[in-house]
mmCIF file of C-alpha atoms in Angstrom:
data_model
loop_
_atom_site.group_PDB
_atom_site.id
_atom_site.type_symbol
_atom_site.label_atom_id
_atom_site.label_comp_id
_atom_site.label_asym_id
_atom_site.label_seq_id
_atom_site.Cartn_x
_atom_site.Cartn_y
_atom_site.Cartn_z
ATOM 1 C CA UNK G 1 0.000 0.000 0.000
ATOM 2 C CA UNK G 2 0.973 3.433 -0.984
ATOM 3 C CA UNK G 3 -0.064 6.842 -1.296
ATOM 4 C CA UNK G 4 -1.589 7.998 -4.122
ATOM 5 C CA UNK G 5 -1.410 11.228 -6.463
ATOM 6 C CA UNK G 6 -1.715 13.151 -9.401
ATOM 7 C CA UNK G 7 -0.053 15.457 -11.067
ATOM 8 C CA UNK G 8 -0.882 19.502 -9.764
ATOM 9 C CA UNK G 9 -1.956 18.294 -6.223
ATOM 10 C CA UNK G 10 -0.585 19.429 -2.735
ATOM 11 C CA UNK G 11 1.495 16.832 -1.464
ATOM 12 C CA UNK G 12 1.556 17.695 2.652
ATOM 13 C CA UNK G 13 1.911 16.001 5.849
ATOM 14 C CA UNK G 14 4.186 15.594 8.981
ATOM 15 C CA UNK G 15 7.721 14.176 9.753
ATOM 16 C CA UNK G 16 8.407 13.222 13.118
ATOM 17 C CA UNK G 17 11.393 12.578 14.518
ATOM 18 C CA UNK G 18 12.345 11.273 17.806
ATOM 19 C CA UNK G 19 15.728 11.014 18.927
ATOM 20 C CA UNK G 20 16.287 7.376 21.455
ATOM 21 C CA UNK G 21 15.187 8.364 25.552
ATOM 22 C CA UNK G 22 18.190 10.200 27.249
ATOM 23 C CA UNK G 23 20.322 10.976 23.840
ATOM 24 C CA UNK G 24 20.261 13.919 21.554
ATOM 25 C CA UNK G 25 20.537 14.318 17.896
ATOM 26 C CA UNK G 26 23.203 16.677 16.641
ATOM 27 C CA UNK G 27 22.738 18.059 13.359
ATOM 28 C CA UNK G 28 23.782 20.358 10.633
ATOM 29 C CA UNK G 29 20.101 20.430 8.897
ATOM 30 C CA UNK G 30 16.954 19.041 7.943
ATOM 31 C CA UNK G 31 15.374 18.654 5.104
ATOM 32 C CA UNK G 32 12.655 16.740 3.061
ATOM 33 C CA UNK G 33 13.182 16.446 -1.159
ATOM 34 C CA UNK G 34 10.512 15.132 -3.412
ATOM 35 C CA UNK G 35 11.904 13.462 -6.326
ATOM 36 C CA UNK G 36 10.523 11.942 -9.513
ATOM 37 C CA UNK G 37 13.414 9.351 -10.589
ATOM 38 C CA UNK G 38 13.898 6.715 -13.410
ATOM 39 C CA UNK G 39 15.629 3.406 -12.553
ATOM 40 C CA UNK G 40 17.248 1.650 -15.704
ATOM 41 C CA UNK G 41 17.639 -2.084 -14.200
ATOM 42 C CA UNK G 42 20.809 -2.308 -16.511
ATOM 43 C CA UNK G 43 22.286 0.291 -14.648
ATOM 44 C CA UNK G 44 20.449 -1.107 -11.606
ATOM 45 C CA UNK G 45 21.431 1.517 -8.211
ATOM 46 C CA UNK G 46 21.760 4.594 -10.395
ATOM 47 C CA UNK G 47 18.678 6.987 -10.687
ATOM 48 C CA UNK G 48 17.654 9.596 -12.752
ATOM 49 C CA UNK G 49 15.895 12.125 -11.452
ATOM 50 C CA UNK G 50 13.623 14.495 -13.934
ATOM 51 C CA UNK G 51 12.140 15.997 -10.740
ATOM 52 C CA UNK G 52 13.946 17.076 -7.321
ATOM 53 C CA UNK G 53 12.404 19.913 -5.216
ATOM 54 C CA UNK G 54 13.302 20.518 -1.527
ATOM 55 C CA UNK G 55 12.192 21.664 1.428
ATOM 56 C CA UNK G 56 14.418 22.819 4.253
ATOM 57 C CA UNK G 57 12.918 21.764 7.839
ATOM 58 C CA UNK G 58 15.549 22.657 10.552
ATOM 59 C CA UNK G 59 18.663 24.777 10.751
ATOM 60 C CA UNK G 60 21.622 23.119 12.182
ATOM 61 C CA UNK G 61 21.040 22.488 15.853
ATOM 62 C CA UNK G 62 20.491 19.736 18.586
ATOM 63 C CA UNK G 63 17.218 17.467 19.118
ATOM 64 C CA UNK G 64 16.438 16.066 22.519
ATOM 65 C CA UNK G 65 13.207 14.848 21.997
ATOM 66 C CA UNK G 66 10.408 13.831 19.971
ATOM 67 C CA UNK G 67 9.513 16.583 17.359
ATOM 68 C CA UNK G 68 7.166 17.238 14.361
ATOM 69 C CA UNK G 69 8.121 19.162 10.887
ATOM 70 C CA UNK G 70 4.993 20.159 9.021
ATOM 71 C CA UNK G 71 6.052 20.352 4.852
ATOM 72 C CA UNK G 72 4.150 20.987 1.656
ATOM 73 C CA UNK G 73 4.986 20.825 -1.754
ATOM 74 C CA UNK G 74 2.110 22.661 -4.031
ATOM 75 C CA UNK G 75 0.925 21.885 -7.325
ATOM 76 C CA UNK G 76 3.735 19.434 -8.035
ATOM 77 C CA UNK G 77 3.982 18.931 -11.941
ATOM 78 C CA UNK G 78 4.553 14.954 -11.927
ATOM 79 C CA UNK G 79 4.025 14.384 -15.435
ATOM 80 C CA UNK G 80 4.431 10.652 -15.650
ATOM 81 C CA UNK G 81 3.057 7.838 -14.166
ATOM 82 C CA UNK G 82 4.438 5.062 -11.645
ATOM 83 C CA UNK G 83 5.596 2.618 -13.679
ATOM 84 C CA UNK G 84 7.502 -0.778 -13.073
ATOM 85 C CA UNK G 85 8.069 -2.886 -15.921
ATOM 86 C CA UNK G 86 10.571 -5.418 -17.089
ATOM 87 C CA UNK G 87 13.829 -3.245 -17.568
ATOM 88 C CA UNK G 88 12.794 0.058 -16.446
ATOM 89 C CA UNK G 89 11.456 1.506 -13.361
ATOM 90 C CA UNK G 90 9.870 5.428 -12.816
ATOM 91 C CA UNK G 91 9.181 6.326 -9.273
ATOM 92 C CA UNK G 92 8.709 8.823 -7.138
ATOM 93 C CA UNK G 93 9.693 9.430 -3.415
ATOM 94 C CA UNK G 94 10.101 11.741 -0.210
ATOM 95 C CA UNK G 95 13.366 11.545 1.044
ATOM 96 C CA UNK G 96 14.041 13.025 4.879
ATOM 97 C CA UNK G 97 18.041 13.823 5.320
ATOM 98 C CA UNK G 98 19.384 15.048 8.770
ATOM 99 C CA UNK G 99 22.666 16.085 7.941
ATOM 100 C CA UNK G 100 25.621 15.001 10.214
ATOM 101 C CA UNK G 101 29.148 15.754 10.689
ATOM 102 C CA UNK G 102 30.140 12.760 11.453
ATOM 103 C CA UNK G 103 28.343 8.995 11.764
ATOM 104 C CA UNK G 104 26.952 9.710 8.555
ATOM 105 C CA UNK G 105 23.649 11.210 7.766
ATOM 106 C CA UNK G 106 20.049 9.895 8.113
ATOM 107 C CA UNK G 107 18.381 9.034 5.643
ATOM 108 C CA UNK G 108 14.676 7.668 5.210
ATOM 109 C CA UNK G 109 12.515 7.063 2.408
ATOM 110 C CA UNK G 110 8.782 7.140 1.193
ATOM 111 C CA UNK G 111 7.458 6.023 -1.903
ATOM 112 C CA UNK G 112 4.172 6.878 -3.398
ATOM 113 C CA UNK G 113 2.565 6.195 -6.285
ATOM 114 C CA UNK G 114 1.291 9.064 -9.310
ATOM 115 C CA UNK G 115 -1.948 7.964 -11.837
ATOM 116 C CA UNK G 116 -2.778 10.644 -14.147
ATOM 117 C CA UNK G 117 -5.888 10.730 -15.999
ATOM 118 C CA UNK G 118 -6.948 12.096 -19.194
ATOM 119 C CA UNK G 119 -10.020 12.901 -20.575
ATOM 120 C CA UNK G 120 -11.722 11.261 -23.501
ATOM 121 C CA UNK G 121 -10.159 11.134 -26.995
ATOM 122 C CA UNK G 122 -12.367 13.354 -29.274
ATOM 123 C CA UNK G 123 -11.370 11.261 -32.056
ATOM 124 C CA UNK G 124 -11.306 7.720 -32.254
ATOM 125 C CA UNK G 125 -10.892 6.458 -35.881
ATOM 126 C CA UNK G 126 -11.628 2.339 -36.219
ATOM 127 C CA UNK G 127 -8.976 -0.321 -37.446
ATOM 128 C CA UNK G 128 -9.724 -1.619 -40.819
ATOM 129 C CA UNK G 129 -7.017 -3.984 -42.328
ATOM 130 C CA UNK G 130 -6.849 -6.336 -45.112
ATOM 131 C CA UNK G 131 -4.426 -9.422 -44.450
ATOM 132 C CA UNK G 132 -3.958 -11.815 -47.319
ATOM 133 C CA UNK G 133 -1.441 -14.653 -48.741
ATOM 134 C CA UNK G 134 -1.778 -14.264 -52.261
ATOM 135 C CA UNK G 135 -4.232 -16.886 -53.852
ATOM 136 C CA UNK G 136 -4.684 -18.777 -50.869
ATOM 137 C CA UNK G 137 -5.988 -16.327 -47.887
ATOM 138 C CA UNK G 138 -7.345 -12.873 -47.944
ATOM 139 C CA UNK G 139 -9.188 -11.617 -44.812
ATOM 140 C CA UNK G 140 -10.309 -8.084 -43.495
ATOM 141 C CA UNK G 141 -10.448 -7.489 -39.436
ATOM 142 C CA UNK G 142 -12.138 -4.396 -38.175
ATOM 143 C CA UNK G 143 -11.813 -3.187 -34.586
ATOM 144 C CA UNK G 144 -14.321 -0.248 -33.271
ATOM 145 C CA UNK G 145 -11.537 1.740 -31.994
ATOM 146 C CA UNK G 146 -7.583 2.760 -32.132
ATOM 147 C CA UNK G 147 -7.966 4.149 -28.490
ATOM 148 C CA UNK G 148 -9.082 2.549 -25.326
ATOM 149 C CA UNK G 149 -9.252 3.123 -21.798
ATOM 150 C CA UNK G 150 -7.873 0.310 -19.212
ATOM 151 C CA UNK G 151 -11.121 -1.036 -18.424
ATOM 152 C CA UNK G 152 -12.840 -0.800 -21.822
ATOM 153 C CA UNK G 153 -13.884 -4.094 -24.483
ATOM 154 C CA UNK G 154 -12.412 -4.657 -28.113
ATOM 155 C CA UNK G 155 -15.385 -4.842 -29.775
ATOM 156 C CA UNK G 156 -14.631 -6.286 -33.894
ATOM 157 C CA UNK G 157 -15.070 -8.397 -36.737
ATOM 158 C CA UNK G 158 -13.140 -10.494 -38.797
ATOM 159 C CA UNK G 159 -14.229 -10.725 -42.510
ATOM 160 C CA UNK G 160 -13.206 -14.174 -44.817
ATOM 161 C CA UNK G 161 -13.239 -13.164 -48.607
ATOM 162 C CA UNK G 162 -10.847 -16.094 -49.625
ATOM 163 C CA UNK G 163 -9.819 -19.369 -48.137
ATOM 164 C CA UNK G 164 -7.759 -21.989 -49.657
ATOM 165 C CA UNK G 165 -5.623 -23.046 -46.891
ATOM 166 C CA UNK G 166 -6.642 -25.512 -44.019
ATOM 167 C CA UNK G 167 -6.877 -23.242 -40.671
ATOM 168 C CA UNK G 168 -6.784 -24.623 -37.654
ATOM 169 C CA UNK G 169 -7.639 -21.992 -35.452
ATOM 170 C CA UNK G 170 -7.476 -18.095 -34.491
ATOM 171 C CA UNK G 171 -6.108 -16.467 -31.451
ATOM 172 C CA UNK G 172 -6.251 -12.392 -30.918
ATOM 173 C CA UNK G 173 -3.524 -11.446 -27.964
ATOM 174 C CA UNK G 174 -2.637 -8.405 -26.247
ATOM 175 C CA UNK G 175 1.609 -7.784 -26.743
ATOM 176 C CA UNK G 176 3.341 -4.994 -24.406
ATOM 177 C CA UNK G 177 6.407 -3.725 -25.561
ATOM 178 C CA UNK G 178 8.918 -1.773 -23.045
ATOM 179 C CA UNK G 179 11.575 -0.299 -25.473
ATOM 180 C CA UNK G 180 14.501 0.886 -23.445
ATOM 181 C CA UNK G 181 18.108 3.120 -24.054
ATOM 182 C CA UNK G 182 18.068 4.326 -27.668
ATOM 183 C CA UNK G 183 20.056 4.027 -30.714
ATOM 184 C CA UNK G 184 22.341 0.679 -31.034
ATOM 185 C CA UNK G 185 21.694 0.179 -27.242
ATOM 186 C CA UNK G 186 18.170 0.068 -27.190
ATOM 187 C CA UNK G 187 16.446 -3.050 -25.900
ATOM 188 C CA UNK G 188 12.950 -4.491 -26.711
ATOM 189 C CA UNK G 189 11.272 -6.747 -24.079
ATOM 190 C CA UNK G 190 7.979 -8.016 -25.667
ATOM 191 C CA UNK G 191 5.292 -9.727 -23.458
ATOM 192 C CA UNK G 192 1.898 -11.332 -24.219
ATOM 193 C CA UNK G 193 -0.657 -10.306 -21.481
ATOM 194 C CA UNK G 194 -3.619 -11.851 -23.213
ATOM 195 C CA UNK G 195 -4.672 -14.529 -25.685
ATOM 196 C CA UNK G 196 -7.984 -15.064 -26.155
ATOM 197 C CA UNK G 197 -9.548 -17.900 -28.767
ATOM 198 C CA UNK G 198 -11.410 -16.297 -31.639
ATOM 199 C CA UNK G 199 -12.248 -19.388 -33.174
ATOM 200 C CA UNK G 200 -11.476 -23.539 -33.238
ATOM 201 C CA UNK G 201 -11.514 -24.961 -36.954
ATOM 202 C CA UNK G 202 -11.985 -24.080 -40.540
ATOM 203 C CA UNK G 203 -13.782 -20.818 -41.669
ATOM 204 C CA UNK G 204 -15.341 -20.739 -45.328
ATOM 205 C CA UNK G 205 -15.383 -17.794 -47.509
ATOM 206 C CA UNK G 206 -18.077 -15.439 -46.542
ATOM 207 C CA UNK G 207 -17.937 -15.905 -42.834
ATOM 208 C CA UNK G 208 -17.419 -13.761 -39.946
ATOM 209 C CA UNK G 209 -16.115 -13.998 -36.744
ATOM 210 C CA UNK G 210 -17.008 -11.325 -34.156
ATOM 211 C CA UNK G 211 -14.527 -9.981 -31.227
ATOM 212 C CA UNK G 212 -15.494 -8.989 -28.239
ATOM 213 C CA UNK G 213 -12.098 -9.044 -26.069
ATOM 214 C CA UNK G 214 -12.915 -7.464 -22.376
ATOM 215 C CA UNK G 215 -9.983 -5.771 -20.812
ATOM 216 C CA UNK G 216 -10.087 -5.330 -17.169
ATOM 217 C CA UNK G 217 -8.797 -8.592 -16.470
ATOM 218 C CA UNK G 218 -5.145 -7.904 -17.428
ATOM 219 C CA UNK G 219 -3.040 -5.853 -15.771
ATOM 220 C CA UNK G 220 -2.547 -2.957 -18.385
ATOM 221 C CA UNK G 221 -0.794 0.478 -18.139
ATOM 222 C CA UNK G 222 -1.129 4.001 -20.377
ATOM 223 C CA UNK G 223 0.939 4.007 -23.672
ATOM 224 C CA UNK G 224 4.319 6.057 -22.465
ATOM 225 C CA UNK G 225 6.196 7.392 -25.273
ATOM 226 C CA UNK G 226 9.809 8.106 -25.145
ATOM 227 C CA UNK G 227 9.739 9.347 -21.050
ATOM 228 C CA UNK G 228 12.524 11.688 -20.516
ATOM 229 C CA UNK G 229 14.363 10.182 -23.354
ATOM 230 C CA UNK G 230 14.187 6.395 -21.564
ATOM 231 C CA UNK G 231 11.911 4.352 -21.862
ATOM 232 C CA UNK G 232 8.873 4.049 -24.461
ATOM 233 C CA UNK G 233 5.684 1.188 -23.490
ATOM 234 C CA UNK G 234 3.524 0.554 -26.435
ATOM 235 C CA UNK G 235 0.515 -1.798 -26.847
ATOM 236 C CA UNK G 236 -0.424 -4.109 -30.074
ATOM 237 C CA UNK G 237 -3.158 -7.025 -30.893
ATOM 238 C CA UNK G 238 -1.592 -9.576 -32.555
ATOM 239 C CA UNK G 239 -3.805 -11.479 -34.767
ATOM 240 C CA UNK G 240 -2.760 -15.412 -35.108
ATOM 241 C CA UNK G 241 -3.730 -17.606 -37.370
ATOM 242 C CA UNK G 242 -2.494 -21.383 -37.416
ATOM 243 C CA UNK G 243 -3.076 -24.182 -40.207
ATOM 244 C CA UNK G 244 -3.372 -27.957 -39.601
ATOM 245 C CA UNK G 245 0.892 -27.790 -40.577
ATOM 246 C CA UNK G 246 1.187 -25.669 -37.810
ATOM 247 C CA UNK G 247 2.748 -22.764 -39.494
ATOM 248 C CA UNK G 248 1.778 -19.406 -38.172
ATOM 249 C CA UNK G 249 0.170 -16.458 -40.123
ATOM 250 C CA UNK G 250 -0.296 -13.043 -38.253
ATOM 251 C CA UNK G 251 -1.071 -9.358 -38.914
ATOM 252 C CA UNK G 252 -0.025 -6.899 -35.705
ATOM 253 C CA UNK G 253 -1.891 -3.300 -35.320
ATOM 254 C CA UNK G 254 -0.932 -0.928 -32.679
ATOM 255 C CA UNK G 255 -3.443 0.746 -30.144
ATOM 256 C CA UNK G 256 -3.194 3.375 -27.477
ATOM 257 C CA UNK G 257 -3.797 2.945 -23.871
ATOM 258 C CA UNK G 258 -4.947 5.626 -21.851
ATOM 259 C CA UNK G 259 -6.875 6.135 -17.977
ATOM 260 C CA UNK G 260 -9.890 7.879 -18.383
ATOM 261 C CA UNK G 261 -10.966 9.905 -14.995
ATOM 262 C CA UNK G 262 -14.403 8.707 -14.855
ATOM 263 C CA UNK G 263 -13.966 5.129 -15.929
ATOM 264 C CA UNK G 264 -10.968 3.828 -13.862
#
């Protein structure tokens, strides 16, 4: 469990400190930072941060006992969302410091978690595509949409104008793909969330095979492109087709993911 924000709100609250009974704390300063940092698991320990603000608590003194440090930070602009994927990692935390001279410093952590929302698209085109083997197969899918929120339903049609191959069956799945680094050193980690059965055996010209693919099952994110020049997540439906030889026949479309305010 962590807190949760968006992006523009007051981020406030109350850091207590308490030194052990019968010691004091000797310090050279307080201070609480909020930071909005990207982990690279390649370069796994090293952060990047694309936000850092600070807020000084305490000058340098001595603590003898138990003590509370009101802080604020208003109408943060956290412009991306949590995210932790397979080779990249955006966060965002409090960190507390109380500087010391010696014995090293104290540091504590806090993580919380950022969803932004965005409103509707106001335009939505459909997917129409024609997929075809010359001579032998030549289908047309349609999906109602290029744009869909996390909790929405694929909602299509697959059209058969020529068969003259022996298929065995039809799968639709859901592929997320984390590109990460750029250039020669960029790295593509592909995963199937979903496959869902469209159809078991051999179609016949003229048919048609409807889709209606729910998504609030799977555990889906926004599209991210290119954040702060590391990291891209993109979302595609793979269409599948198999014949009785087993070889495989598919057509790939992407779609965009986004989290609609007054849906999710």
């Amino acid at each position: 469990m962590a807190p949760l924000f968006h992006s523009q709100e007051n981020l406030a609250g109350k850091i207590l400190i308490e030194p052990i009974s019968g010691k004091k704390v000797e310090h050279n300063g307080i201070k609480v930072e909020l930071l909005g940092q990207i982990e690279m698991y390649s370069d796994r320990g090293n952060f990047y941060d694309f936000t850092s603000l600070v807020r000084e608590l305490d000058v340098p003194g001595e603590l003898y006992e138990r003590k509370t440090y009101p802080f604020e930070f208003s109408t943060v602009e956290m412009p991306y969302e949590t995210y932790s994927g397979a080779n990249a990692r955006l966060r965002y935390v409090l960190k507390v410091t109380i500087s010391r001279g010696y014995g090293g410093s104290i540091v504590e952590y806090q993580d919380f978690v950022v969803r932004n929302y965005s409103p509707p698209p106001t335009i939505n085109n459909s997917i129409k595509m024609e997929v075809g083997i010359e001579d032998c197969l030549h289908i047309e899918f349609e999906y109602n949409k290029s744009k869909y929120h996390l909790k929405d339903v694929i909602i299509g049609k697959i059209y058969f104008l020529l068969v003259r191959i022996k298929i065995k069956n039809m799968d639709l799945e859901i592929r997320r793909r984390e590109s990460t680094g750029s250039g020669a050193n960029t790295h593509v980690e592909t995963e199937t969330l979903a496959k869902f059965e469209l159809m078991d055996g051999a179609p016949v010209r003229g048919e048609s095979i409807p889709i209606r693919l729910f998504l609030s099952p799977y555990e889906l994110t926004p599209t991210y492109l290119n954040i702060n020049n590391k990291f891209s997540v993109k979302y595609y439906l793979n269409l599948v087709l198999v014949d009785e030889e087993d070889r495989r026949y598919f057509k790939q479309q992407e779609i965009t993911m986004c989290r609609i305010a007054d849906i999710s």
